[in-house]
PDB file of C-alpha atoms in Angstrom:
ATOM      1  CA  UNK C   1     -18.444  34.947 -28.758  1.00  0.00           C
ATOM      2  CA  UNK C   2     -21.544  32.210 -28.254  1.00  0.00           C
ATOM      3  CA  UNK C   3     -24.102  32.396 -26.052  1.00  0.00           C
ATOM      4  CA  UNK C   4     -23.542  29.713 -23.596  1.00  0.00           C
ATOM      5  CA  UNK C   5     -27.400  29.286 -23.388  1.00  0.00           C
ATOM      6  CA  UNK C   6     -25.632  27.309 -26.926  1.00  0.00           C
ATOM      7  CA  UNK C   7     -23.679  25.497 -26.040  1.00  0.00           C
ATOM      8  CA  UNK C   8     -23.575  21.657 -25.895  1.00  0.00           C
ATOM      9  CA  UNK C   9     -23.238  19.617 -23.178  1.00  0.00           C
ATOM     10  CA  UNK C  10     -21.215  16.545 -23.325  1.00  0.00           C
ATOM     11  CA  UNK C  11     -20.308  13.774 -21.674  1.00  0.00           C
ATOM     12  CA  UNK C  12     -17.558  14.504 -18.251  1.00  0.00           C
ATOM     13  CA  UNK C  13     -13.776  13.395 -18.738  1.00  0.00           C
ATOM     14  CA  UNK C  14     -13.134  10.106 -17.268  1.00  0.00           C
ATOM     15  CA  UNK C  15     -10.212   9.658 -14.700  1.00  0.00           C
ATOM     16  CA  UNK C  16      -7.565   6.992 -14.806  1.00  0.00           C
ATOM     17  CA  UNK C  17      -6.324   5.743 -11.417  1.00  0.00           C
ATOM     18  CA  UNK C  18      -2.487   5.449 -11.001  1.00  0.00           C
ATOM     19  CA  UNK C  19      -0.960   2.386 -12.587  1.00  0.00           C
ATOM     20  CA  UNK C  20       1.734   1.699  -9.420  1.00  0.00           C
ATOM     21  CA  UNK C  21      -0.407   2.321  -7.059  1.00  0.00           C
ATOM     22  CA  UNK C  22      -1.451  -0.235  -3.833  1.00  0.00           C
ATOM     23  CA  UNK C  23      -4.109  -1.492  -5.294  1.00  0.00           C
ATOM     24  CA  UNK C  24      -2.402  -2.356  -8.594  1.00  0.00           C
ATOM     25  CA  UNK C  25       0.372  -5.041  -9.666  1.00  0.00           C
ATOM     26  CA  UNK C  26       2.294  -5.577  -6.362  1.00  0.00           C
ATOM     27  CA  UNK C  27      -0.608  -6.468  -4.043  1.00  0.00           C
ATOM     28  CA  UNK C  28      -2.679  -9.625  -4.276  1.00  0.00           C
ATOM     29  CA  UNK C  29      -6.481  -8.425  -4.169  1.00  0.00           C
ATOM     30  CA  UNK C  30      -9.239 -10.636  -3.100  1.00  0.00           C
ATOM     31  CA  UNK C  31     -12.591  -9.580  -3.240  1.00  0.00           C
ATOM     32  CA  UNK C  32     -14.078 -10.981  -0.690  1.00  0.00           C
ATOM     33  CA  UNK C  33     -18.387 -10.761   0.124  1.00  0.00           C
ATOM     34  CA  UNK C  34     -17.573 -12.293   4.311  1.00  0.00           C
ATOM     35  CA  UNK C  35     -18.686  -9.460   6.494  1.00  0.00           C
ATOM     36  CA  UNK C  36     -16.689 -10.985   9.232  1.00  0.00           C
ATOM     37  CA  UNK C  37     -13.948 -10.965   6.815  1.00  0.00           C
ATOM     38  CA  UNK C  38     -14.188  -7.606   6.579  1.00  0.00           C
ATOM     39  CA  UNK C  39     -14.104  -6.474  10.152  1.00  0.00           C
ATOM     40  CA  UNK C  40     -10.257  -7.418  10.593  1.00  0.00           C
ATOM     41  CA  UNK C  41      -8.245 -10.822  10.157  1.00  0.00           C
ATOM     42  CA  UNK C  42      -6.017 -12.745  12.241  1.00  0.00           C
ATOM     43  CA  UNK C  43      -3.604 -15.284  10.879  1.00  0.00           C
ATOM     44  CA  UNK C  44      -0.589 -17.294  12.238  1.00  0.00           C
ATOM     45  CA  UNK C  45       2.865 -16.090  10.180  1.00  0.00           C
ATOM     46  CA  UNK C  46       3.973 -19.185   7.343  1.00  0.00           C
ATOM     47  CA  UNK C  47       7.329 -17.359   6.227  1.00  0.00           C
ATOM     48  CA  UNK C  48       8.959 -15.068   8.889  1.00  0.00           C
ATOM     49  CA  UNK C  49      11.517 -17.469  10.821  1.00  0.00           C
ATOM     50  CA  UNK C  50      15.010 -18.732   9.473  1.00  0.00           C
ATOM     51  CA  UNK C  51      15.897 -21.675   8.496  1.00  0.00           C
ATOM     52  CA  UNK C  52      19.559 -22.984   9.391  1.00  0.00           C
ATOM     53  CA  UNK C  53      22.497 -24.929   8.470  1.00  0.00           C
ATOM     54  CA  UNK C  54      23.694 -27.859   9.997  1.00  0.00           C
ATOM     55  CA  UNK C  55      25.904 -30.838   9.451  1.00  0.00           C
ATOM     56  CA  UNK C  56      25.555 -34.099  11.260  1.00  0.00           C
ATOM     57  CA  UNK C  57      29.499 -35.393  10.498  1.00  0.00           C
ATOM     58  CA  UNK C  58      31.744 -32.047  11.302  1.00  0.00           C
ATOM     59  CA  UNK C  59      35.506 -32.812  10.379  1.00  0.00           C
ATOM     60  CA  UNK C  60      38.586 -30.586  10.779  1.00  0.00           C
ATOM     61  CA  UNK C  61      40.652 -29.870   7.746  1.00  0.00           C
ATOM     62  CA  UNK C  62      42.763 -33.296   7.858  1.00  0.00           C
ATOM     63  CA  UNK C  63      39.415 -35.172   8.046  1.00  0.00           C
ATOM     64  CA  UNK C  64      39.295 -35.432  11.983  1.00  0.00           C
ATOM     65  CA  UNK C  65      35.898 -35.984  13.498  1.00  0.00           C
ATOM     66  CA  UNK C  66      34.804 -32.579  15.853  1.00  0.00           C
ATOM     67  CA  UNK C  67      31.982 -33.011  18.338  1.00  0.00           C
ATOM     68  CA  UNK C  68      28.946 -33.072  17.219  1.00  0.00           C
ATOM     69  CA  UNK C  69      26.636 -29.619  16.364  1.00  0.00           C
ATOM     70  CA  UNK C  70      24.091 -29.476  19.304  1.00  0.00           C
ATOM     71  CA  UNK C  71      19.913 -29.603  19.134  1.00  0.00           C
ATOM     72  CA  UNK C  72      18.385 -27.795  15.966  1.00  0.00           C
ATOM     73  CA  UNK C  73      16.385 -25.241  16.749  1.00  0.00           C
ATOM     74  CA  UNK C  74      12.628 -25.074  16.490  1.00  0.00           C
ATOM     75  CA  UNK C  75      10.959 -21.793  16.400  1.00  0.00           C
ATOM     76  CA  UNK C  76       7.597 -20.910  16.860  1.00  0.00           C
ATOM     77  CA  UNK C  77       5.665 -18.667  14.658  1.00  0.00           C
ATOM     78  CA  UNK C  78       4.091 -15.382  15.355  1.00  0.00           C
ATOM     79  CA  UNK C  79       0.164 -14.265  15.619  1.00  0.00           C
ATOM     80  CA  UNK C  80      -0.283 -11.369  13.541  1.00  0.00           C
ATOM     81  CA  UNK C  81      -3.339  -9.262  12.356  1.00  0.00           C
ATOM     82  CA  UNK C  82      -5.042  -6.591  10.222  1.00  0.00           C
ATOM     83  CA  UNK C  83      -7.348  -4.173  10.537  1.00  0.00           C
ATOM     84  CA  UNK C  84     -10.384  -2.360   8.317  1.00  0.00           C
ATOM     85  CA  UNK C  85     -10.942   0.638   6.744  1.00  0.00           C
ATOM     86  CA  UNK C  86     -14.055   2.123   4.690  1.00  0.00           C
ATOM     87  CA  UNK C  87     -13.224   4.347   2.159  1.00  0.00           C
ATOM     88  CA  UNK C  88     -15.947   6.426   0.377  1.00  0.00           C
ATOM     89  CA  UNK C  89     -16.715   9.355  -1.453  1.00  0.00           C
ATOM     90  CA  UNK C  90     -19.998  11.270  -1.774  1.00  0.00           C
ATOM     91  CA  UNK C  91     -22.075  13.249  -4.684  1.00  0.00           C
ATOM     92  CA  UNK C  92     -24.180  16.026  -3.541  1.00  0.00           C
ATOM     93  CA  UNK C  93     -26.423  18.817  -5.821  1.00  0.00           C
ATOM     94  CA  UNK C  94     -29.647  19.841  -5.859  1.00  0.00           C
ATOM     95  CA  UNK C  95     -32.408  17.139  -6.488  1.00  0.00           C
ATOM     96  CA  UNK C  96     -34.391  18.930  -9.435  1.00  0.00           C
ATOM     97  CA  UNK C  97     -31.348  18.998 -11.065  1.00  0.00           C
ATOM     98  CA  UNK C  98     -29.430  15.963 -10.297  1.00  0.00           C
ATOM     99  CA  UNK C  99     -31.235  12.812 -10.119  1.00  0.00           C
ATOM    100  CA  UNK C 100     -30.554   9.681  -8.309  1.00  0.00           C
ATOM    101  CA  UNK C 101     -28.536   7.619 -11.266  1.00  0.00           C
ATOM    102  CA  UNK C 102     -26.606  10.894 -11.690  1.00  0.00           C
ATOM    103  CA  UNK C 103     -25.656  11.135  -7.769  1.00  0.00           C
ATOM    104  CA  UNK C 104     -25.037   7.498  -8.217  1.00  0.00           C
ATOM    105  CA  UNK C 105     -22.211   7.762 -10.964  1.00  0.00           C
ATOM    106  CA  UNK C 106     -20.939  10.748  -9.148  1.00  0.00           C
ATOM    107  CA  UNK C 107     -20.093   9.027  -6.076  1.00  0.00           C
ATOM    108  CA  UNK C 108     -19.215   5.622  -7.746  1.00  0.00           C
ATOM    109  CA  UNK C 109     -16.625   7.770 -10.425  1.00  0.00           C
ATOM    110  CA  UNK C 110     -15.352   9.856  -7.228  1.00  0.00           C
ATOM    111  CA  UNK C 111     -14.850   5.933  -5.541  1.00  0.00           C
ATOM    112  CA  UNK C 112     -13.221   3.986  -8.527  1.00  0.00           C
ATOM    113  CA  UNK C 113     -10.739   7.210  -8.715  1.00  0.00           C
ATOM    114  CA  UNK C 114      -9.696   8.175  -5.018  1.00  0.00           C
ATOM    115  CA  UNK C 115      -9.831   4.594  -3.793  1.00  0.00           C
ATOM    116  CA  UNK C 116      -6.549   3.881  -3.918  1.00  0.00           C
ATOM    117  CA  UNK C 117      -5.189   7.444  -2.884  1.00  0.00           C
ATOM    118  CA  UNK C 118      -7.203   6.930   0.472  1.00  0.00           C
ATOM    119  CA  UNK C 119      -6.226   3.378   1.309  1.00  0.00           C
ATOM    120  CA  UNK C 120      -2.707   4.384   0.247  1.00  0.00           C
ATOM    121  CA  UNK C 121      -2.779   7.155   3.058  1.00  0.00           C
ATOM    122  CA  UNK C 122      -4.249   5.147   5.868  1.00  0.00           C
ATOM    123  CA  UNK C 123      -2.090   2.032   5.115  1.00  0.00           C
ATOM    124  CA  UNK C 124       0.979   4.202   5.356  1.00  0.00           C
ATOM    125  CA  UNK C 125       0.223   5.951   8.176  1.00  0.00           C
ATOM    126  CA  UNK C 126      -1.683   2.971  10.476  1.00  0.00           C
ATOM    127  CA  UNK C 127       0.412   0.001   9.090  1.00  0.00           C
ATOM    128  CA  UNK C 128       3.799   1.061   7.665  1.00  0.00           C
ATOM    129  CA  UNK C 129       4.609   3.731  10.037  1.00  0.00           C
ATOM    130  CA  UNK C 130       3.296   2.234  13.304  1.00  0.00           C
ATOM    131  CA  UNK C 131       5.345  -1.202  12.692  1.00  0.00           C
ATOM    132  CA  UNK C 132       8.320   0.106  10.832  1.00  0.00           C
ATOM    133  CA  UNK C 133      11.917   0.114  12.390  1.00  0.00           C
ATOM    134  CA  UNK C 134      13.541   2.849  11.576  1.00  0.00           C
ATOM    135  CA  UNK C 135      17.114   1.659   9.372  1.00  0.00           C
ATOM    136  CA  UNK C 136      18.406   5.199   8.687  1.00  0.00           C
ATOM    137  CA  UNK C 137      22.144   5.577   9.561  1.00  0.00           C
ATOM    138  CA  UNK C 138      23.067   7.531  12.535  1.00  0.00           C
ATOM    139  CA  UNK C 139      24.867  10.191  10.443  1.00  0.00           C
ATOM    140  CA  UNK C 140      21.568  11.101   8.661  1.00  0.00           C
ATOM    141  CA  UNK C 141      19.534  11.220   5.308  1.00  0.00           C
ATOM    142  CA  UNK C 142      20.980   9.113   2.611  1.00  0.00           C
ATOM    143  CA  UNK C 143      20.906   9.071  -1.222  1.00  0.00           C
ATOM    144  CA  UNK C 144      17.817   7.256  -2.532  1.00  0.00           C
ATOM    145  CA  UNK C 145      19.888   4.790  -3.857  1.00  0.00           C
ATOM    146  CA  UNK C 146      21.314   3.950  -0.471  1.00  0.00           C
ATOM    147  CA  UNK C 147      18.450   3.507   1.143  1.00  0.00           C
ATOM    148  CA  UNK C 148      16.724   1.402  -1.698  1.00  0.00           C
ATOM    149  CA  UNK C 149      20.510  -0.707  -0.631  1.00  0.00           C
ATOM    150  CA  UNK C 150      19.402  -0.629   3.084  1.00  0.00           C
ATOM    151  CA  UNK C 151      16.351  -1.609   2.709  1.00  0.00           C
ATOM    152  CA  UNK C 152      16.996  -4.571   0.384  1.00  0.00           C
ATOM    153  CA  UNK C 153      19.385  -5.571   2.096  1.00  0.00           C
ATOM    154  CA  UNK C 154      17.018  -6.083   5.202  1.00  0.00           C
ATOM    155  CA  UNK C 155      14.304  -8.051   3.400  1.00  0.00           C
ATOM    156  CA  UNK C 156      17.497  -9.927   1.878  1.00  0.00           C
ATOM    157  CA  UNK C 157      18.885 -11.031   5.626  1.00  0.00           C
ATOM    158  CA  UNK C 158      16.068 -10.881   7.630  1.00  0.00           C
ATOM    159  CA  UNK C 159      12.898 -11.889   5.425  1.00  0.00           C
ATOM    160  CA  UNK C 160      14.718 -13.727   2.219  1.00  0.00           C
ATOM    161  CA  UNK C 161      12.233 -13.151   0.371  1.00  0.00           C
ATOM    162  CA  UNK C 162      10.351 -11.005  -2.152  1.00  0.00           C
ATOM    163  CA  UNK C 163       9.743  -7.952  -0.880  1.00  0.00           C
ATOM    164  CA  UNK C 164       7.622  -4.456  -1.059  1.00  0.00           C
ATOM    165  CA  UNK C 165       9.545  -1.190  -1.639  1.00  0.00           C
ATOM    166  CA  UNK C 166       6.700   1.849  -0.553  1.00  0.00           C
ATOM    167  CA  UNK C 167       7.673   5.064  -2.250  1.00  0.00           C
ATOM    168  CA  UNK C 168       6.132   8.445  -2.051  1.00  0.00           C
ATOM    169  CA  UNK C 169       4.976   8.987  -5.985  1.00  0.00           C
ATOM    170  CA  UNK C 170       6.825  12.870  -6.059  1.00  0.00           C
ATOM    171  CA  UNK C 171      10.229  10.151  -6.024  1.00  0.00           C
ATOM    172  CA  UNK C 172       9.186   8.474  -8.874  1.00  0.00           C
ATOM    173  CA  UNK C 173      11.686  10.759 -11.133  1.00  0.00           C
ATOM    174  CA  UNK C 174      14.107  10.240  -9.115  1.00  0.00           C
ATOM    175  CA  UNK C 175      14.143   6.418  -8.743  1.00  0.00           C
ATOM    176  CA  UNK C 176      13.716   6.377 -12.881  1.00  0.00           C
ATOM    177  CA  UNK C 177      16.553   8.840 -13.327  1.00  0.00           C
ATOM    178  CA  UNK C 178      19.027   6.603 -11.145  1.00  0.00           C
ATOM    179  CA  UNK C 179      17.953   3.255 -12.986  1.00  0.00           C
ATOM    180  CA  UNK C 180      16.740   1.962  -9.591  1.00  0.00           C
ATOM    181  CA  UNK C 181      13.412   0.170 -11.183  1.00  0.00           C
ATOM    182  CA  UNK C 182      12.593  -1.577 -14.018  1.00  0.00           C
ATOM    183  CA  UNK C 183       9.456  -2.508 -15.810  1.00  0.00           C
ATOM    184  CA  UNK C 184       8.102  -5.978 -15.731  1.00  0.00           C
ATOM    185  CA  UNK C 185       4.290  -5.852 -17.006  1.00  0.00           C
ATOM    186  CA  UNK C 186       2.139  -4.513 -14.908  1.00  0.00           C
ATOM    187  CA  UNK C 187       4.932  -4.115 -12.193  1.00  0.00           C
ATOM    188  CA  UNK C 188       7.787  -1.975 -11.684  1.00  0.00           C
ATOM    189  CA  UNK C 189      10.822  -4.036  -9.872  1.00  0.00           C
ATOM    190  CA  UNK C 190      14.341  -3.038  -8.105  1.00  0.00           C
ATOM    191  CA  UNK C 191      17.013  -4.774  -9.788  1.00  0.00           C
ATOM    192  CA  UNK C 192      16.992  -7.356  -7.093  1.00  0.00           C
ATOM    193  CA  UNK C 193      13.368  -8.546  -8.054  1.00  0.00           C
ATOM    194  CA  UNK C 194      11.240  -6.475  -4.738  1.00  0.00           C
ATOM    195  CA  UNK C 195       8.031  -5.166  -5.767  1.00  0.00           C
ATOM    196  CA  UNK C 196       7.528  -1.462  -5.776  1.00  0.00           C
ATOM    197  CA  UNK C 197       4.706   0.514  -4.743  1.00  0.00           C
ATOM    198  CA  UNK C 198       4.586   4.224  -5.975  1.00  0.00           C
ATOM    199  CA  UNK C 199       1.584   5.640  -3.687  1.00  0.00           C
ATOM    200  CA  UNK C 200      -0.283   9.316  -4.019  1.00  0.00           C
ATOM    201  CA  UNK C 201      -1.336   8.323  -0.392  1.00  0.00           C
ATOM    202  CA  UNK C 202       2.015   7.811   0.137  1.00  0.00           C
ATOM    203  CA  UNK C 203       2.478  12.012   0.052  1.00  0.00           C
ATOM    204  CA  UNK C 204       1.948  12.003   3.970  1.00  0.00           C
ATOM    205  CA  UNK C 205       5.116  10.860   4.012  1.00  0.00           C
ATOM    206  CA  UNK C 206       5.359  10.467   7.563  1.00  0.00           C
ATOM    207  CA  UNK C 207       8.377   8.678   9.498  1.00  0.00           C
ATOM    208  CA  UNK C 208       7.866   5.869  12.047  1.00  0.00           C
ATOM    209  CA  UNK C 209       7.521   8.692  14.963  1.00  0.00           C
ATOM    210  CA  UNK C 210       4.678   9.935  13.046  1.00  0.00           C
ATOM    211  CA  UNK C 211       6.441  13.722  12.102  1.00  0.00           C
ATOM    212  CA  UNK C 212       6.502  14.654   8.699  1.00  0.00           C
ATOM    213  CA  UNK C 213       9.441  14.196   6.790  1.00  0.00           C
ATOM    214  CA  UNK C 214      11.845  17.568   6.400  1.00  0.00           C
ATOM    215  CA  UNK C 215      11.507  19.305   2.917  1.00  0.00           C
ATOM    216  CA  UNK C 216      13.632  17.621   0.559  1.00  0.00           C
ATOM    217  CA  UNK C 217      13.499  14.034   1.812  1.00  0.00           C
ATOM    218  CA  UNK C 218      11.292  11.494   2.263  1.00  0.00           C
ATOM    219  CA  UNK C 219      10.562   8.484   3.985  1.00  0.00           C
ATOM    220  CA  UNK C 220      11.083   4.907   2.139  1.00  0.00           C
ATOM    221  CA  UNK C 221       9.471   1.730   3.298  1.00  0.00           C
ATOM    222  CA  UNK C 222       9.903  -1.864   2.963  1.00  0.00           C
ATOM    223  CA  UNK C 223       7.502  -4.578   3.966  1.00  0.00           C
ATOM    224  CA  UNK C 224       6.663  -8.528   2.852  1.00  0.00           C
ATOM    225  CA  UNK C 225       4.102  -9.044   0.926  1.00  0.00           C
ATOM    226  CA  UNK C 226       1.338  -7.325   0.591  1.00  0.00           C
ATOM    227  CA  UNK C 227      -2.387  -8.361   0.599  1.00  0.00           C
ATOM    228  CA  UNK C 228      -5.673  -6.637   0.634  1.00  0.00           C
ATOM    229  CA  UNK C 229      -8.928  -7.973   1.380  1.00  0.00           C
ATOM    230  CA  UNK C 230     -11.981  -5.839  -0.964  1.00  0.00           C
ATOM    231  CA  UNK C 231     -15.215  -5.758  -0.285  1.00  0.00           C
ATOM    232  CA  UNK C 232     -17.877  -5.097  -2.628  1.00  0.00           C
ATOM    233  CA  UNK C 233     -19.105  -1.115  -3.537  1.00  0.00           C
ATOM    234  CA  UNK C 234     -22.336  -0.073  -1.425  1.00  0.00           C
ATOM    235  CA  UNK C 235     -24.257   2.624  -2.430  1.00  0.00           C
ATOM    236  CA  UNK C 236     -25.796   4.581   0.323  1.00  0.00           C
ATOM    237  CA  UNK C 237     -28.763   5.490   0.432  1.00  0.00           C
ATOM    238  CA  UNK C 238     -30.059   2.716  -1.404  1.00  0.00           C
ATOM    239  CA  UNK C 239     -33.537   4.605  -2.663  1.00  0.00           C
ATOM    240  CA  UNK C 240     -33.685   7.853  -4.658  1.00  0.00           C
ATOM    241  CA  UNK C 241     -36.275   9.253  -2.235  1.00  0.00           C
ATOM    242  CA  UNK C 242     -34.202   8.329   0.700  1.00  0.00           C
ATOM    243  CA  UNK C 243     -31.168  10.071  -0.576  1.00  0.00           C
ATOM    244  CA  UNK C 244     -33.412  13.850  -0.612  1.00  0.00           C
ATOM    245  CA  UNK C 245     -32.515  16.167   2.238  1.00  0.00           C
ATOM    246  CA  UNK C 246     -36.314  17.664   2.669  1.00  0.00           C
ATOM    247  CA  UNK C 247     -34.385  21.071   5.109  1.00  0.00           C
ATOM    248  CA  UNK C 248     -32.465  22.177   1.604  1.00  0.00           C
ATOM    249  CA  UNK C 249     -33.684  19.803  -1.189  1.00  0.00           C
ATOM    250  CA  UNK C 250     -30.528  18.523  -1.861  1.00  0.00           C
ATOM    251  CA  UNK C 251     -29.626  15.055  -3.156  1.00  0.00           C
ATOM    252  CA  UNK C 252     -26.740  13.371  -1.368  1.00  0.00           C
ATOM    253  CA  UNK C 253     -25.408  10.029  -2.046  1.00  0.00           C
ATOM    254  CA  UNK C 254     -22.499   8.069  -1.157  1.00  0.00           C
ATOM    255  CA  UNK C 255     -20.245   5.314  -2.696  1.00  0.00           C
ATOM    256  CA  UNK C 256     -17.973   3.326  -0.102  1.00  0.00           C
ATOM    257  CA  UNK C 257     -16.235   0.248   0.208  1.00  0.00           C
ATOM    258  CA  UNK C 258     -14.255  -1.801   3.413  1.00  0.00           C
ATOM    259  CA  UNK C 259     -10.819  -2.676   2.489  1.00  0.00           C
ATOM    260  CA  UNK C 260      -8.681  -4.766   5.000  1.00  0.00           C
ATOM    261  CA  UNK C 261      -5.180  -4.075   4.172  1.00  0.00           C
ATOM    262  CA  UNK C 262      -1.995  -6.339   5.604  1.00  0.00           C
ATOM    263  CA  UNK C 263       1.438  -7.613   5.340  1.00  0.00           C
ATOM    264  CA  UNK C 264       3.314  -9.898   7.219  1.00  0.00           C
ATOM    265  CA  UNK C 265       6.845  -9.714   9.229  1.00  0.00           C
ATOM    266  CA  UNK C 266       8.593  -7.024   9.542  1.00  0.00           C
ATOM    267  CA  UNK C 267       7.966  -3.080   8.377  1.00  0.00           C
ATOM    268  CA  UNK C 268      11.635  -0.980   8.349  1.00  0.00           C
ATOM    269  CA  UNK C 269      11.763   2.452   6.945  1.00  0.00           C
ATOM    270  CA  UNK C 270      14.406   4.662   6.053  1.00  0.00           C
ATOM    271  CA  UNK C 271      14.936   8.442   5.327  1.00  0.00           C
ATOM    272  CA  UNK C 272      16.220   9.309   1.488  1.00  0.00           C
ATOM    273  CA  UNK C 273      17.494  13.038   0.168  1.00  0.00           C
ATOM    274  CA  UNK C 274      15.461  13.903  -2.632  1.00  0.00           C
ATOM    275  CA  UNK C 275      18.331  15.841  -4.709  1.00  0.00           C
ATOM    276  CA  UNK C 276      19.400  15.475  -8.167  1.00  0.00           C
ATOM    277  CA  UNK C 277      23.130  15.166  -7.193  1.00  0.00           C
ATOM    278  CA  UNK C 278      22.801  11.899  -4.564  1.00  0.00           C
ATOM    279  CA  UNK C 279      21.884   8.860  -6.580  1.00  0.00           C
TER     280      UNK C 279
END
């Protein structure tokens, strides 16, 4: 067996982030450099009201004039807002050993990776979860595939629009092996055209009451669209002598950036089973 004084040191294995993730093909990004920008963001709602029918000449079936319809209807739009989040990740080792550019790449690799796990998490549990209605039928739990049907046929009626489907990623298998998505570049789609979000932050897989879901199902969201304001990657400290702790002699730096995540609407969620015999 070698020595391991020979051995050779290389360079580390890169990670790949997700490819369905939130920060991927279904959400617009825009990098944005505003600090005010990035402290939150109000906006007044373009797309959420109805629009209706009317006609100005009603007849009966023999051609008969009926009275006319009465006043359209005007409605007003809705406020709505988003809040921040900074997500980082740190490098620490000892500072003989591990210099400053090192701790850098550390932290800025432990950033580009987890980024979207994190903001996944918190959007789930601080957006999603806190606005969603819960759709789930009285009688319980339903097949994935019925409550993929429940929840399209909310954004259908209610938004008319394209959509966002948030899925836990451990479903993934099960939404492939019941043909529910399909693959259009970068995206994956439901049959009906919604955008679908496969999230590792999505694992907390909380309900709208905040509990866990039981084992063996899991909660299903649907929003409108999704956008997500980026700020720019600060490194922290900013110095390689700064970033010394002189009690232990340890180098610690940090790689963190403010995302402001949002959708617009409505937020309902359902509960799915998770079995192999209820498509």
């Amino acid at each position: 067996m070698p020595h391991p004084g020979m051995r050779r040191r290389v360079q580390a294995i890169p990670g790949t982030p997700l490819p369905h993730g939130l920060l991927n093909g279904c959400t617009t990004i825009l990098d944005v450099e505003d600090p005010h920008e990035l402290l939150g963001v109000d906006w007044v709602s373009l797309s959420c009201k109805e629009a209706h029918p009317t006609d100005w000449c009603p007849t009966d079936d023999v051609g008969n004039p009926l009275p006319a319809p009465g006043p359209k209807t005007f409605d007003r739009p809705d406020s709505e807002t988003a809040g921040p989040v900074t997500i980082y990740a740190g490098a620490v080792c000892s500072a003989p050993g591990f210099s400053y550019a090192e701790a850098e790449q550390h932290a800025r690799a432990g950033l580009s990776q987890g980024e979207g796990r994190a903001l996944e998490e918190w959007f789930w549990q601080n957006v999603l979860a806190e606005q969603a209605v819960d759709r789930t039928p009285a009688a319980g739990a339903v097949s994935v595939s019925q409550g993929i049907s429940i929840l399209e046929g909310w954004l259908a009626t209610d938004y008319g629009g394209v959509g966002v489907i948030h899925v836990p990623a451990g479903a993934a298998a099960l939404l492939g092996r019941f043909h529910q998505l399909v693959q259009q570049g970068s995206r994956l789609r439901t049959w009906l055209g919604n955008c679908v979000v496969l999230g590792a932050g999505y694992a907390v897989n909380t309900g709208p009451d905040g509990s866990p879901a039981p084992a063996g199902q899991a909660w299903l969201y649907a929003s409108g669209p999704v956008v997500v304001r980026r700020g720019p990657v600060d490194v922290i400290p900013s110095t390689a002598s700064a970033s010394v702790n002189i009690r232990n002699n340890d180098r610690l730096v940090l790689a963190e950036r403010t995302f402001v995540p949002s959708t617009t609407c409505a937020v309902e969620a359902v509960l799915v089973d998770l079995c192999l015999c209820c498509p």
